[in-house]
Amino acid sequence: AKRRSGPAKYVWGGRMVFSRASPALKPYTVKPENYDLIVIGFPVWAGSPAPPVRSFLSETKLDHRKIALFCCHGGGKGRALQKARALLEGNVIAGEADFVNPSRGDPARIAAQIDEWAKRLGG
């Protein structure tokens, strides 16, 4: 994959989101049927789940699974969680969370937010 930086990465990312592109993924060995709870996290790109997440969800057939969703963003989650739920029809959404600037915020506050979310999931 070509590395992009500066404004070019935003143009490329926006085009990927708005064209609903599903980029090819490197091989993976995840077998969702082996898990009672599947946690799917993603960065928000232009108010949507990042395109590689869309690729994963279209390639990995999840049906009748218990799924927890979280997203990370810089203050604009938009409809990202709603769009992810729409890609997961036929599954049970166990919980959702969104984390604002997790790499830049107060680590203790972020850890507390994650702990609280995990407790609500039953973990």
Coordinates of C-alpha atoms in Angstrom, one line a residue:
A1 CA 0.0 0.0 0.0
K2 CA 1.2 3.5 -0.8
R3 CA 1.8 5.7 2.2
R4 CA 0.0 8.9 2.2
S5 CA 0.6 12.0 4.3
G6 CA -0.6 15.5 4.7
P7 CA -3.7 16.7 2.9
A8 CA -3.4 13.7 0.4
K9 CA -4.3 11.2 3.1
Y10 CA -7.5 13.1 3.9
V11 CA -8.5 13.3 0.2
W12 CA -7.7 9.6 -0.3
G13 CA -9.6 8.6 3.0
G14 CA -12.6 10.8 2.1
R15 CA -12.8 9.3 -1.4
M16 CA -12.6 5.8 0.2
V17 CA -15.5 6.6 2.6
F18 CA -17.8 8.4 0.1
S19 CA -17.3 5.8 -2.6
R20 CA -18.0 3.0 -0.1
A21 CA -14.8 1.3 -1.1
S22 CA -14.0 -2.0 0.5
P23 CA -10.2 -2.3 0.3
A24 CA -8.5 -5.7 0.1
L25 CA -7.3 -7.0 3.5
K26 CA -4.2 -9.0 4.3
P27 CA -5.1 -12.6 5.2
Y28 CA -6.3 -13.3 8.7
T29 CA -7.3 -16.4 10.6
V30 CA -10.1 -15.0 12.9
K31 CA -12.9 -17.5 13.4
P32 CA -15.8 -15.6 14.9
E33 CA -17.7 -18.9 15.7
N34 CA -15.1 -19.6 18.3
Y35 CA -16.1 -16.6 20.5
D36 CA -19.0 -15.8 22.7
L37 CA -18.5 -12.1 22.4
I38 CA -16.8 -10.3 19.5
V39 CA -15.5 -6.8 20.1
I40 CA -15.1 -4.6 17.0
G41 CA -13.3 -1.3 17.2
F42 CA -12.6 1.2 14.5
P43 CA -11.5 4.7 13.8
V44 CA -14.1 7.1 12.4
W45 CA -13.4 8.4 8.9
A46 CA -15.8 11.2 7.7
G47 CA -18.6 10.0 10.1
S48 CA -18.3 6.4 9.1
P49 CA -16.4 3.3 10.1
A50 CA -13.0 3.1 8.3
P51 CA -13.3 1.3 5.0
P52 CA -11.1 -1.7 6.1
V53 CA -13.8 -2.4 8.8
R54 CA -16.4 -2.5 6.0
S55 CA -14.2 -5.0 4.2
F56 CA -13.8 -7.2 7.2
L57 CA -17.5 -7.2 8.0
S58 CA -18.4 -8.1 4.4
E59 CA -15.8 -10.9 4.2
T60 CA -16.4 -12.4 7.7
K61 CA -19.9 -13.6 7.8
L62 CA -21.2 -12.8 11.3
D63 CA -24.7 -14.0 12.1
H64 CA -26.4 -14.5 15.4
R65 CA -23.3 -13.4 17.2
K66 CA -23.0 -11.1 20.3
I67 CA -21.0 -8.1 19.3
A68 CA -19.7 -5.0 21.1
L69 CA -18.8 -2.0 19.1
F70 CA -16.5 0.9 19.8
C71 CA -15.1 3.8 17.8
C72 CA -12.4 6.3 18.3
H73 CA -12.6 9.8 16.9
G74 CA -11.4 13.4 17.3
G75 CA -14.8 14.7 18.3
G76 CA -16.9 13.9 15.3
K77 CA -18.2 10.3 15.4
G78 CA -21.1 11.2 13.2
R79 CA -23.3 8.2 12.4
A80 CA -20.4 5.8 12.6
L81 CA -21.9 3.5 15.2
Q82 CA -25.3 3.5 13.4
K83 CA -23.6 2.6 10.2
A84 CA -21.6 -0.2 11.8
R85 CA -24.8 -1.6 13.3
A86 CA -26.4 -1.6 9.9
L87 CA -23.6 -3.8 8.6
L88 CA -24.2 -6.2 11.5
E89 CA -27.9 -7.0 11.0
G90 CA -28.8 -10.5 12.4
N91 CA -26.5 -10.1 15.3
V92 CA -27.0 -8.9 18.9
I93 CA -25.3 -5.6 19.8
A94 CA -24.1 -6.1 23.4
G95 CA -23.0 -2.5 23.8
E96 CA -21.4 0.5 22.2
A97 CA -18.9 3.1 23.2
D98 CA -17.1 6.0 21.6
F99 CA -13.8 7.3 22.8
V100 CA -12.8 10.9 22.0
N101 CA -9.1 11.4 21.4
P102 CA -8.0 8.4 23.4
S103 CA -4.4 8.8 22.5
R104 CA -4.3 12.5 23.5
G105 CA -6.7 12.7 26.4
D106 CA -6.2 12.1 30.1
P107 CA -5.0 8.4 30.4
A108 CA -6.8 7.9 33.7
R109 CA -10.1 9.2 32.3
I110 CA -9.8 7.1 29.2
A111 CA -9.0 4.0 31.3
A112 CA -12.0 4.6 33.6
Q113 CA -14.3 5.0 30.5
I114 CA -13.0 1.7 29.1
D115 CA -13.4 -0.1 32.5
E116 CA -17.0 1.2 32.8
W117 CA -17.8 0.0 29.3
A118 CA -16.2 -3.4 29.9
K119 CA -18.3 -3.8 33.1
R120 CA -21.5 -3.0 31.2
L121 CA -20.5 -5.7 28.7
G122 CA -20.2 -8.2 31.6
G123 CA -16.4 -8.4 31.5

